[in-house]
């Protein structure tokens, strides 16, 4: 059974969401709600720290894609950091890494965003 944990942290004008576990059809709605809450609270620059994410399905990438599209309309965006090989490979296959900035680690994402 897939589980997800999301911890939010603010750093200057950025919101960092540290996501742990797996994003699949069961947990993707939880991620969507958390992202929508952050945006509802005024976030336009969101860093997703996936350094402890072990799996993402097409449902999870679909959530990220819809949030990215919405934020772009509001002059915002999401960026990704700390992708494991498995997660990066899945995102590469679905061409999602062509749509967002990807940083090797959280420090690089904070500095480069």
Short mmCIF file of C-alpha atoms in Angstrom, two decimals:
data_model
loop_
_atom_site.label_atom_id
_atom_site.label_comp_id
_atom_site.label_asym_id
_atom_site.label_seq_id
_atom_site.Cartn_x
_atom_site.Cartn_y
_atom_site.Cartn_z
CA UNK A 1 0.00 0.00 0.00
CA UNK A 2 1.41 3.36 -1.05
CA UNK A 3 1.95 6.11 1.49
CA UNK A 4 2.94 9.73 1.15
CA UNK A 5 4.10 12.37 3.62
CA UNK A 6 4.37 16.04 2.72
CA UNK A 7 6.12 18.62 4.88
CA UNK A 8 5.86 22.28 3.94
CA UNK A 9 8.54 24.87 4.65
CA UNK A 10 8.76 28.49 3.54
CA UNK A 11 12.00 30.11 2.47
CA UNK A 12 11.75 33.78 1.41
CA UNK A 13 9.26 33.89 -1.49
CA UNK A 14 9.41 30.13 -2.09
CA UNK A 15 7.42 27.22 -0.70
CA UNK A 16 9.31 23.96 -0.31
CA UNK A 17 7.34 20.72 -0.18
CA UNK A 18 9.40 17.77 1.00
CA UNK A 19 7.62 14.70 -0.32
CA UNK A 20 8.38 11.24 1.08
CA UNK A 21 7.03 7.89 -0.07
CA UNK A 22 5.17 7.08 -3.28
CA UNK A 23 2.87 9.06 -5.55
CA UNK A 24 0.35 6.84 -7.31
CA UNK A 25 -3.37 6.93 -8.13
CA UNK A 26 -4.17 6.60 -4.41
CA UNK A 27 -1.82 9.31 -3.09
CA UNK A 28 -1.81 11.76 -6.03
CA UNK A 29 -5.02 13.48 -4.83
CA UNK A 30 -3.35 14.21 -1.48
CA UNK A 31 -0.44 15.89 -3.28
CA UNK A 32 -2.89 17.86 -5.43
CA UNK A 33 -4.77 19.14 -2.36
CA UNK A 34 -1.50 20.19 -0.68
CA UNK A 35 -0.32 22.02 -3.80
CA UNK A 36 -3.70 23.74 -4.21
CA UNK A 37 -3.63 24.83 -0.55
CA UNK A 38 -0.16 26.29 -0.99
CA UNK A 39 -1.27 28.16 -4.11
CA UNK A 40 -4.43 29.31 -2.31
CA UNK A 41 -2.19 30.77 0.39
CA UNK A 42 -0.35 32.81 -2.24
CA UNK A 43 2.52 30.54 -3.31
CA UNK A 44 3.70 31.00 -6.90
CA UNK A 45 7.19 29.51 -6.55
CA UNK A 46 7.05 25.92 -5.36
CA UNK A 47 10.04 23.63 -4.94
CA UNK A 48 9.24 19.94 -4.74
CA UNK A 49 11.97 18.11 -2.86
CA UNK A 50 11.68 14.54 -4.12
CA UNK A 51 14.92 13.26 -2.56
CA UNK A 52 12.92 10.72 -0.51
CA UNK A 53 10.28 9.95 -3.13
CA UNK A 54 10.63 6.33 -4.20
CA UNK A 55 7.97 6.10 -6.92
CA UNK A 56 5.74 8.28 -9.09
CA UNK A 57 3.04 7.08 -11.47
CA UNK A 58 1.39 8.79 -14.41
CA UNK A 59 -1.34 9.96 -12.01
CA UNK A 60 1.26 11.85 -10.00
CA UNK A 61 2.84 13.36 -13.09
CA UNK A 62 -0.65 14.38 -14.24
CA UNK A 63 -1.15 16.32 -11.00
CA UNK A 64 2.23 18.02 -11.39
CA UNK A 65 1.49 18.88 -15.02
CA UNK A 66 -1.88 20.49 -14.21
CA UNK A 67 -0.38 22.50 -11.32
CA UNK A 68 2.53 23.62 -13.50
CA UNK A 69 0.14 24.81 -16.22
CA UNK A 70 -1.96 26.71 -13.68
CA UNK A 71 1.08 28.36 -12.07
CA UNK A 72 2.52 29.41 -15.45
CA UNK A 73 -0.72 31.32 -16.09
CA UNK A 74 -0.09 33.14 -12.78
CA UNK A 75 3.60 33.85 -13.60
CA UNK A 76 4.72 31.11 -11.24
CA UNK A 77 6.14 27.63 -11.55
CA UNK A 78 7.22 24.48 -9.80
CA UNK A 79 10.75 23.14 -9.82
CA UNK A 80 11.97 19.71 -8.79
CA UNK A 81 14.96 18.73 -6.71
CA UNK A 82 16.67 15.54 -5.61
CA UNK A 83 15.10 13.13 -8.07
CA UNK A 84 16.06 9.51 -7.52
CA UNK A 85 17.03 7.56 -10.63
CA UNK A 86 13.72 5.68 -10.66
CA UNK A 87 11.61 8.83 -10.36
CA UNK A 88 13.70 10.72 -12.93
CA UNK A 89 13.49 7.82 -15.39
CA UNK A 90 9.67 7.80 -15.13
CA UNK A 91 9.49 11.57 -15.58
CA UNK A 92 11.89 11.40 -18.53
CA UNK A 93 9.69 8.75 -20.21
CA UNK A 94 6.68 11.04 -19.88
CA UNK A 95 8.73 14.08 -21.01
CA UNK A 96 7.87 15.94 -17.79
CA UNK A 97 11.51 16.85 -17.13
CA UNK A 98 11.37 18.86 -20.38
CA UNK A 99 8.59 21.05 -18.89
CA UNK A 100 10.13 21.92 -15.51
CA UNK A 101 13.49 22.87 -14.08
CA UNK A 102 15.23 20.02 -12.27
CA UNK A 103 17.99 20.59 -9.72
CA UNK A 104 20.23 17.87 -8.27
CA UNK A 105 19.56 18.99 -4.69
CA UNK A 106 17.42 21.29 -2.59
CA UNK A 107 20.18 23.84 -2.00
CA UNK A 108 20.66 24.23 -5.75
CA UNK A 109 16.91 24.62 -6.28
CA UNK A 110 16.61 27.33 -3.63
CA UNK A 111 19.64 29.22 -5.00
CA UNK A 112 18.72 28.80 -8.68
CA UNK A 113 14.99 29.53 -8.52
#
